[in-house]
Amino acid sequence: MAITITAFANSLDQGRGLARDMIVRWALEEAGQPYRERLIPWADFKKPAHRQRNPFGQIPTYEEGDLILFESGAIVLHVAERFKGLFPVDANARARAIMWMFAAVSDVEPVIVQMEVSEYMESDKSWNAERAPLVADRARGRLADLAARLGGAAWLDGDFSAADVLMVQALRRLEGQAPLTEFPSLVAYVERGKARPAFKRAFAAQRAAYEATKAAS
Ligand code: GTB
């Protein structure tokens, strides 16, 4: 059954593989599933046709026959359950992979997003000089806990899984910046993710979509 995903036309991330369609592309590449893309221009995000796919008018979405999904974590979970390559066979190991998927989207990514909010949306506020270090410290603490658990392991729990797709993409939002750079094992973990052939294919596809829509606009 053909799979179609939505992504930004003229992606805000300028082809750096940070917009959340990258998560879905990477998961599909790991699972060896081809997909089509529907690139949504900024003007169409909140129109009814796209809200049919995602009530919040956001990307990414996923269509497979009459199944329509939004929410990147849920899409990765579906892809991991539907196809081979992203989940361990053992039931307990699979439960732990799902646990780590939730940890990536609900424990780790939000503290990183709060740093972005502080930097890009609150930098002109009088209280930002006080709040920004608190927000960074919260992220630092979460990353310290993650680094302590990861130790010298290659992946979060045994073999690479869907959880690593979500966690690496969450950490990539801080690439080259503190506090991520304070944790060499997490930097190496991100680099291991980026070295995977499936990541590289997904990244190239996302960049190609950006270049094509930029050239056309
Ligand atoms: N929880 C949802 C999910 O995981 O699917 C969040 C979806 C989401 O935030 N989508 C964003 C969106 O559609 C794009 S990815 N925004 C448009 C809108 O809300 O109207 C977030 C994103 C955008 C840009 C960068 N960047 O430039 O680096 C990174 C991440």
JSON list of C-alpha atoms in Angstrom, two decimals, residues 123-198:
[
{"chain": "A", "resi": 123, "resn": "SER", "atom": "CA", "xyz": [14.78, 36.98, 24.01]},
{"chain": "A", "resi": 124, "resn": "ASP", "atom": "CA", "xyz": [13.24, 40.48, 23.99]},
{"chain": "A", "resi": 125, "resn": "LYS", "atom": "CA", "xyz": [11.48, 40.01, 27.35]},
{"chain": "A", "resi": 126, "resn": "SER", "atom": "CA", "xyz": [12.81, 41.82, 30.40]},
{"chain": "A", "resi": 127, "resn": "TRP", "atom": "CA", "xyz": [12.85, 38.59, 32.41]},
{"chain": "A", "resi": 128, "resn": "ASN", "atom": "CA", "xyz": [14.64, 36.48, 29.79]},
{"chain": "A", "resi": 129, "resn": "ALA", "atom": "CA", "xyz": [18.13, 37.02, 31.25]},
{"chain": "A", "resi": 130, "resn": "GLU", "atom": "CA", "xyz": [16.91, 35.35, 34.44]},
{"chain": "A", "resi": 131, "resn": "ARG", "atom": "CA", "xyz": [14.80, 32.64, 32.84]},
{"chain": "A", "resi": 132, "resn": "ALA", "atom": "CA", "xyz": [17.12, 31.48, 30.02]},
{"chain": "A", "resi": 133, "resn": "PRO", "atom": "CA", "xyz": [19.79, 29.98, 32.36]},
{"chain": "A", "resi": 134, "resn": "LEU", "atom": "CA", "xyz": [17.08, 28.17, 34.35]},
{"chain": "A", "resi": 135, "resn": "VAL", "atom": "CA", "xyz": [15.69, 26.66, 31.17]},
{"chain": "A", "resi": 136, "resn": "ALA", "atom": "CA", "xyz": [19.19, 25.63, 30.02]},
{"chain": "A", "resi": 137, "resn": "ASP", "atom": "CA", "xyz": [19.88, 24.07, 33.44]},
{"chain": "A", "resi": 138, "resn": "ARG", "atom": "CA", "xyz": [16.70, 22.04, 33.20]},
{"chain": "A", "resi": 139, "resn": "ALA", "atom": "CA", "xyz": [17.85, 20.68, 29.82]},
{"chain": "A", "resi": 140, "resn": "ARG", "atom": "CA", "xyz": [21.34, 20.08, 31.23]},
{"chain": "A", "resi": 141, "resn": "GLY", "atom": "CA", "xyz": [19.95, 18.02, 34.08]},
{"chain": "A", "resi": 142, "resn": "ARG", "atom": "CA", "xyz": [17.85, 15.88, 31.73]},
{"chain": "A", "resi": 143, "resn": "LEU", "atom": "CA", "xyz": [20.81, 15.30, 29.42]},
{"chain": "A", "resi": 144, "resn": "ALA", "atom": "CA", "xyz": [23.02, 14.38, 32.39]},
{"chain": "A", "resi": 145, "resn": "ASP", "atom": "CA", "xyz": [20.50, 11.73, 33.42]},
{"chain": "A", "resi": 146, "resn": "LEU", "atom": "CA", "xyz": [20.27, 10.43, 29.87]},
{"chain": "A", "resi": 147, "resn": "ALA", "atom": "CA", "xyz": [24.07, 10.30, 29.51]},
{"chain": "A", "resi": 148, "resn": "ALA", "atom": "CA", "xyz": [24.35, 8.45, 32.82]},
{"chain": "A", "resi": 149, "resn": "ARG", "atom": "CA", "xyz": [21.88, 5.80, 31.64]},
{"chain": "A", "resi": 150, "resn": "LEU", "atom": "CA", "xyz": [23.36, 5.48, 28.15]},
{"chain": "A", "resi": 151, "resn": "GLY", "atom": "CA", "xyz": [26.85, 4.99, 29.59]},
{"chain": "A", "resi": 152, "resn": "GLY", "atom": "CA", "xyz": [29.04, 3.45, 26.91]},
{"chain": "A", "resi": 153, "resn": "ALA", "atom": "CA", "xyz": [26.17, 1.78, 25.06]},
{"chain": "A", "resi": 154, "resn": "ALA", "atom": "CA", "xyz": [25.64, 2.40, 21.36]},
{"chain": "A", "resi": 155, "resn": "TRP", "atom": "CA", "xyz": [21.85, 2.69, 21.58]},
{"chain": "A", "resi": 156, "resn": "LEU", "atom": "CA", "xyz": [19.22, 3.26, 24.24]},
{"chain": "A", "resi": 157, "resn": "ASP", "atom": "CA", "xyz": [18.34, -0.37, 24.87]},
{"chain": "A", "resi": 158, "resn": "GLY", "atom": "CA", "xyz": [20.27, -3.07, 23.02]},
{"chain": "A", "resi": 159, "resn": "ASP", "atom": "CA", "xyz": [19.94, -2.85, 19.26]},
{"chain": "A", "resi": 160, "resn": "PHE", "atom": "CA", "xyz": [18.98, 0.31, 17.39]},
{"chain": "A", "resi": 161, "resn": "SER", "atom": "CA", "xyz": [15.21, 0.87, 17.51]},
{"chain": "A", "resi": 162, "resn": "ALA", "atom": "CA", "xyz": [12.44, 3.36, 16.79]},
{"chain": "A", "resi": 163, "resn": "ALA", "atom": "CA", "xyz": [13.29, 4.96, 20.15]},
{"chain": "A", "resi": 164, "resn": "ASP", "atom": "CA", "xyz": [16.71, 5.95, 18.84]},
{"chain": "A", "resi": 165, "resn": "VAL", "atom": "CA", "xyz": [15.11, 7.68, 15.84]},
{"chain": "A", "resi": 166, "resn": "LEU", "atom": "CA", "xyz": [13.08, 9.87, 18.18]},
{"chain": "A", "resi": 167, "resn": "MET", "atom": "CA", "xyz": [15.86, 10.46, 20.73]},
{"chain": "A", "resi": 168, "resn": "VAL", "atom": "CA", "xyz": [18.56, 11.30, 18.18]},
{"chain": "A", "resi": 169, "resn": "GLN", "atom": "CA", "xyz": [16.22, 13.71, 16.40]},
{"chain": "A", "resi": 170, "resn": "ALA", "atom": "CA", "xyz": [15.32, 15.36, 19.72]},
{"chain": "A", "resi": 171, "resn": "LEU", "atom": "CA", "xyz": [19.02, 15.81, 20.59]},
{"chain": "A", "resi": 172, "resn": "ARG", "atom": "CA", "xyz": [19.84, 17.08, 17.10]},
{"chain": "A", "resi": 173, "resn": "ARG", "atom": "CA", "xyz": [17.90, 20.22, 17.93]},
{"chain": "A", "resi": 174, "resn": "LEU", "atom": "CA", "xyz": [20.85, 21.13, 20.18]},
{"chain": "A", "resi": 175, "resn": "GLU", "atom": "CA", "xyz": [23.60, 20.04, 17.80]},
{"chain": "A", "resi": 176, "resn": "GLY", "atom": "CA", "xyz": [26.80, 22.07, 18.25]},
{"chain": "A", "resi": 177, "resn": "GLN", "atom": "CA", "xyz": [25.37, 23.85, 21.30]},
{"chain": "A", "resi": 178, "resn": "ALA", "atom": "CA", "xyz": [25.57, 23.61, 25.05]},
{"chain": "A", "resi": 179, "resn": "PRO", "atom": "CA", "xyz": [24.40, 21.76, 27.01]},
{"chain": "A", "resi": 180, "resn": "LEU", "atom": "CA", "xyz": [24.55, 18.88, 24.48]},
{"chain": "A", "resi": 181, "resn": "THR", "atom": "CA", "xyz": [28.23, 19.58, 23.78]},
{"chain": "A", "resi": 182, "resn": "GLU", "atom": "CA", "xyz": [28.96, 19.06, 27.50]},
{"chain": "A", "resi": 183, "resn": "PHE", "atom": "CA", "xyz": [28.12, 15.36, 27.10]},
{"chain": "A", "resi": 184, "resn": "PRO", "atom": "CA", "xyz": [30.58, 13.65, 24.71]},
{"chain": "A", "resi": 185, "resn": "SER", "atom": "CA", "xyz": [28.72, 10.32, 24.92]},
{"chain": "A", "resi": 186, "resn": "LEU", "atom": "CA", "xyz": [25.50, 11.99, 23.73]},
{"chain": "A", "resi": 187, "resn": "VAL", "atom": "CA", "xyz": [27.33, 13.80, 20.94]},
{"chain": "A", "resi": 188, "resn": "ALA", "atom": "CA", "xyz": [28.78, 10.43, 19.86]},
{"chain": "A", "resi": 189, "resn": "TYR", "atom": "CA", "xyz": [25.30, 8.86, 20.10]},
{"chain": "A", "resi": 190, "resn": "VAL", "atom": "CA", "xyz": [23.88, 11.53, 17.77]},
{"chain": "A", "resi": 191, "resn": "GLU", "atom": "CA", "xyz": [26.78, 10.99, 15.35]},
{"chain": "A", "resi": 192, "resn": "ARG", "atom": "CA", "xyz": [26.11, 7.23, 15.36]},
{"chain": "A", "resi": 193, "resn": "GLY", "atom": "CA", "xyz": [22.52, 7.92, 14.39]},
{"chain": "A", "resi": 194, "resn": "LYS", "atom": "CA", "xyz": [23.55, 10.29, 11.63]},
{"chain": "A", "resi": 195, "resn": "ALA", "atom": "CA", "xyz": [26.01, 7.71, 10.26]},
{"chain": "A", "resi": 196, "resn": "ARG", "atom": "CA", "xyz": [23.23, 5.22, 9.54]},
{"chain": "A", "resi": 197, "resn": "PRO", "atom": "CA", "xyz": [22.53, 4.82, 5.81]},
{"chain": "A", "resi": 198, "resn": "ALA", "atom": "CA", "xyz": [18.78, 5.23, 6.46]}
]
